Amino acid sequence: MDNNSISVPPLFQPLTIRFVTLRNRIGVSPMCQYSAEDGVANDWHFVHLGSRAVGGAGLVMVEATAVAPEGRITPGCLGLWSGKHIEPLARIAKFVKSHGAVAGIQIAHAGRKASADLPWQGGAHLSEAQGGWPTIAPSAVPFGGDLPKVPRAMTDTDIARVQNDFVAAAKRALTAGFEWLELHAAHGYLFNEFPSPVATNCFDPDLIRLDATFTSPSGRNLTVPAFWYQDFSRALTNGAEVLTPTGAPQWRIRFTPTEPGNYTMSLNVQTNDVSAGKPAAIHFNVPVAQPSGRHGYVRVGPDKRYFETSDGRPLRLVGANVCWGENQGTFDYDTWFVSMQNAGENFARLWMSPWFLGLEHMPGRLNNYDLRSAWQLDYIFDLANQTGMYLLLCFDHHGMFQTNNRNWGGSNNFWKTNAYNQINGGPCEKPNDFFTDGTAKTIYEKRLRYLIGRYGYSPACSRGNFSMRLTTLIIPL
Ligand SMILES: Cc1cc2nc3c(=O)[nH]c(=O)nc-3n(C[C@H](O)[C@H](O)[C@H](O)COP(=O)(O)O)c2cc1C
């Protein structure tokens, strides 16, 4: 038989990546063994990994190996944070290599998922009394479930330290004879937490704050908050509006320029109240507006008795209270606004309520806004622009502070589902606390910031005393 005619399947052919050649394409995944003491490898690891090399694998990876003690998933995880960890790993690397495999190692930091019990003991977070330790993460937001420990939000110093820990561990891995290094950036561990919206609260500017400052051609500065956004597509299914998320959630900025010319936008990012670095700047040009038949933004006239548009024309509002959509949601407004426009109306009132358009109006929504409602409100704002409607937006519904009012058959007593109510995890024991409690005020101000960023692209609502007392917002045409 002619040996040359036998073709070797690619799986068993060598693979060279830069200066490392694997004898075949079989790699043993890093697999935590939870069997170390103080991060030090022992005979278990030697046999576990050595036998994979003897078995013929091309690459044998050592499990997630913590770069710092607090970065271990469990007390049984391997580590490389000190010189004492090198020798037992060097023994393994040497043995793996002597049997023809390439020795690799994965270095890791478990972030807010660290300090957990061994999997066969349940894997839940360990208190310090149980042998656990305090955890760190990009934000002080717990993973939840069995891992409820609230991590300490990392400072710049922490970030620099962890970077150095990774560098030092990589050097120790090299000293130990490893030829292949992997950084663990998966499974919700520290690297994974930084870009992840679930490891922080994008609605909480104390944790993450994006502000865009626009400088106009005439030198005026206006700062607008960026807001967290999820796009949706809508469909009418059996008479009901169904919203389906489309694409990934993202930050967005809305700004309405009021002069033509060259603008600068400078984006400032803060995490945990600390600047994330020099603001990023972009430049853009706003062309001279074409005449549109529109009259500008709404403002209160000089005699403080009437509204006018920014071109000085009196604004007479005639319209209807179309406060919430029924089952058809935003589809209702398609019909209503067109009919109202045909009847010569130019005004509509909307309510942000527990059952429609509410962002923070249900249990579990405290500073955790309902992005579906927010999208519906975007849609209605756009529709208003197209149909010539000015909107009066009520930020809350009076029933949210009622406990036992008999009106409407008692159906308006929404205090029990109000997110600010203590029984729903909020700061307020009684409805009136909402108006006096400092924590409630701080949380509500975050909602106002969100509303300003998302819907306040009209100068009529982004200037003046909007955040102090108004419960309404009128959008421009
Ligand atoms: C016991 C066990 C431990 C694991 N430990 C790690 C680990 O330390 N690092 C890692 O990135 N993945 C770890 N994983 C995930 C595996 O590396 C691998 O990605 C996963 O098992 C999926 O690959 P498979 O479909 O070939 O099993 C572990 C998996 C198992 C079963």
Short mmCIF file of N, CA, C and O in Angstrom, two decimals, residues 23 28-29 31 33 41-63 78 88-104 178:
data_model
loop_
_atom_site.label_atom_id
_atom_site.label_comp_id
_atom_site.label_asym_id
_atom_site.label_seq_id
_atom_site.Cartn_x
_atom_site.Cartn_y
_atom_site.Cartn_z
N ARG A 23 0.65 19.64 17.56
CA ARG A 23 0.83 18.42 16.75
C ARG A 23 -0.50 18.02 16.08
O ARG A 23 -0.51 17.26 15.12
N VAL A 28 -7.47 20.77 24.79
CA VAL A 28 -8.26 20.48 26.00
C VAL A 28 -8.66 21.83 26.62
O VAL A 28 -7.79 22.64 26.95
N SER A 29 -9.98 22.05 26.72
CA SER A 29 -10.48 23.32 27.28
C SER A 29 -9.98 23.51 28.70
O SER A 29 -9.78 22.55 29.43
N MET A 31 -10.53 23.74 32.32
CA MET A 31 -11.65 23.21 33.12
C MET A 31 -11.32 23.32 34.61
O MET A 31 -10.44 22.62 35.12
N GLN A 33 -11.02 22.82 38.34
CA GLN A 33 -11.07 21.57 39.13
C GLN A 33 -11.44 21.85 40.59
O GLN A 33 -11.74 20.92 41.34
N ALA A 41 -1.23 24.60 42.69
CA ALA A 41 -1.55 23.35 41.98
C ALA A 41 -0.95 22.16 42.74
O ALA A 41 0.07 22.29 43.42
N ASN A 42 -1.58 21.01 42.62
CA ASN A 42 -1.09 19.81 43.32
C ASN A 42 -1.17 18.60 42.40
O ASN A 42 -1.38 18.74 41.20
N ASP A 43 -1.06 17.42 42.98
CA ASP A 43 -1.02 16.20 42.16
C ASP A 43 -2.30 16.00 41.36
O ASP A 43 -2.29 15.40 40.29
N TRP A 44 -3.43 16.49 41.90
CA TRP A 44 -4.68 16.35 41.13
C TRP A 44 -4.53 17.03 39.77
O TRP A 44 -4.84 16.46 38.72
N HIS A 45 -4.03 18.27 39.80
CA HIS A 45 -3.87 19.02 38.55
C HIS A 45 -2.83 18.35 37.66
O HIS A 45 -2.99 18.30 36.43
N PHE A 46 -1.76 17.85 38.30
CA PHE A 46 -0.69 17.19 37.54
C PHE A 46 -1.25 15.99 36.76
O PHE A 46 -1.01 15.84 35.56
N VAL A 47 -2.05 15.18 37.45
CA VAL A 47 -2.60 13.98 36.80
C VAL A 47 -3.66 14.37 35.78
O VAL A 47 -3.67 13.87 34.65
N HIS A 48 -4.55 15.28 36.17
CA HIS A 48 -5.64 15.72 35.27
C HIS A 48 -5.06 16.22 33.94
O HIS A 48 -5.48 15.78 32.86
N LEU A 49 -4.07 17.11 34.01
CA LEU A 49 -3.55 17.73 32.78
C LEU A 49 -2.51 16.83 32.10
O LEU A 49 -2.51 16.70 30.86
N GLY A 50 -1.68 16.21 32.93
CA GLY A 50 -0.64 15.33 32.36
C GLY A 50 -1.26 14.20 31.56
O GLY A 50 -0.79 13.86 30.46
N SER A 51 -2.34 13.63 32.05
CA SER A 51 -2.93 12.49 31.34
C SER A 51 -3.54 12.93 30.01
O SER A 51 -3.59 12.15 29.07
N ARG A 52 -3.98 14.20 29.88
CA ARG A 52 -4.51 14.68 28.59
C ARG A 52 -3.37 14.77 27.57
O ARG A 52 -3.55 14.49 26.39
N ALA A 53 -2.17 15.15 28.06
CA ALA A 53 -1.02 15.22 27.15
C ALA A 53 -0.64 13.81 26.70
O ALA A 53 -0.42 13.55 25.52
N VAL A 54 -0.60 12.88 27.67
CA VAL A 54 -0.28 11.48 27.35
C VAL A 54 -1.33 10.94 26.38
O VAL A 54 -1.02 10.18 25.46
N GLY A 55 -2.56 11.38 26.53
CA GLY A 55 -3.65 10.92 25.66
C GLY A 55 -3.56 11.44 24.24
O GLY A 55 -4.30 10.99 23.37
N GLY A 56 -2.69 12.41 23.96
CA GLY A 56 -2.46 12.80 22.58
C GLY A 56 -2.97 14.16 22.16
O GLY A 56 -2.87 14.52 20.97
N ALA A 57 -3.54 14.93 23.07
CA ALA A 57 -4.05 16.26 22.67
C ALA A 57 -2.89 17.14 22.17
O ALA A 57 -1.73 16.98 22.59
N GLY A 58 -3.21 18.07 21.28
CA GLY A 58 -2.20 18.99 20.77
C GLY A 58 -1.95 20.13 21.74
O GLY A 58 -0.85 20.63 21.89
N LEU A 59 -3.01 20.55 22.43
CA LEU A 59 -2.93 21.68 23.37
C LEU A 59 -3.60 21.27 24.66
O LEU A 59 -4.71 20.72 24.64
N VAL A 60 -2.93 21.54 25.76
CA VAL A 60 -3.54 21.25 27.07
C VAL A 60 -3.56 22.56 27.87
O VAL A 60 -2.50 23.12 28.18
N MET A 61 -4.77 23.02 28.14
CA MET A 61 -4.92 24.30 28.84
C MET A 61 -5.15 24.09 30.32
O MET A 61 -6.02 23.30 30.71
N VAL A 62 -4.42 24.83 31.12
CA VAL A 62 -4.70 24.84 32.56
C VAL A 62 -5.94 25.70 32.79
O VAL A 62 -6.16 26.71 32.11
N GLU A 63 -6.73 25.29 33.75
CA GLU A 63 -8.00 25.97 34.08
C GLU A 63 -7.82 27.46 34.40
O GLU A 63 -6.69 27.94 34.62
N LEU A 78 -7.25 27.65 41.13
CA LEU A 78 -5.81 27.89 40.99
C LEU A 78 -5.52 29.38 40.96
O LEU A 78 -6.38 30.19 40.60
N PRO A 88 4.80 24.39 41.07
CA PRO A 88 3.90 23.25 40.75
C PRO A 88 3.33 23.35 39.34
O PRO A 88 3.13 22.32 38.68
N LEU A 89 3.13 24.57 38.84
CA LEU A 89 2.62 24.71 37.47
C LEU A 89 3.74 24.40 36.47
O LEU A 89 3.48 23.82 35.40
N ALA A 90 4.98 24.77 36.82
CA ALA A 90 6.12 24.49 35.94
C ALA A 90 6.29 22.97 35.78
O ALA A 90 6.59 22.48 34.69
N ARG A 91 6.05 22.27 36.86
CA ARG A 91 6.15 20.80 36.80
C ARG A 91 5.14 20.24 35.78
O ARG A 91 5.44 19.36 34.98
N ILE A 92 3.93 20.81 35.85
CA ILE A 92 2.87 20.35 34.92
C ILE A 92 3.24 20.71 33.48
O ILE A 92 3.16 19.87 32.57
N ALA A 93 3.67 21.97 33.28
CA ALA A 93 4.00 22.41 31.92
C ALA A 93 5.12 21.54 31.34
O ALA A 93 5.06 21.14 30.17
N LYS A 94 6.10 21.23 32.17
CA LYS A 94 7.24 20.42 31.70
C LYS A 94 6.76 19.03 31.27
O LYS A 94 7.14 18.52 30.22
N PHE A 95 5.89 18.45 32.10
CA PHE A 95 5.40 17.09 31.80
C PHE A 95 4.56 17.11 30.51
O PHE A 95 4.71 16.26 29.64
N VAL A 96 3.69 18.09 30.40
CA VAL A 96 2.82 18.20 29.21
C VAL A 96 3.69 18.30 27.95
O VAL A 96 3.48 17.60 26.96
N LYS A 97 4.71 19.15 28.03
CA LYS A 97 5.59 19.34 26.86
C LYS A 97 6.38 18.07 26.55
O LYS A 97 6.56 17.71 25.38
N SER A 98 6.82 17.37 27.62
CA SER A 98 7.63 16.17 27.39
C SER A 98 6.82 15.08 26.71
O SER A 98 7.38 14.12 26.20
N HIS A 99 5.49 15.23 26.70
CA HIS A 99 4.65 14.24 26.00
C HIS A 99 4.06 14.82 24.73
O HIS A 99 3.04 14.36 24.22
N GLY A 100 4.72 15.84 24.20
CA GLY A 100 4.42 16.31 22.84
C GLY A 100 3.29 17.32 22.72
O GLY A 100 2.94 17.73 21.61
N ALA A 101 2.70 17.73 23.84
CA ALA A 101 1.61 18.72 23.76
C ALA A 101 2.15 20.12 24.08
O ALA A 101 3.22 20.26 24.68
N VAL A 102 1.39 21.11 23.68
CA VAL A 102 1.73 22.48 24.05
C VAL A 102 0.99 22.79 25.35
O VAL A 102 -0.20 22.46 25.50
N ALA A 103 1.72 23.40 26.30
CA ALA A 103 1.11 23.72 27.59
C ALA A 103 0.56 25.15 27.56
O ALA A 103 1.30 26.10 27.29
N GLY A 104 -0.73 25.28 27.80
CA GLY A 104 -1.36 26.61 27.83
C GLY A 104 -1.97 26.87 29.20
O GLY A 104 -2.18 25.95 30.00
N PHE A 178 4.93 28.00 30.20
CA PHE A 178 3.76 27.93 29.31
C PHE A 178 4.04 28.68 28.01
O PHE A 178 4.70 29.72 28.01
#
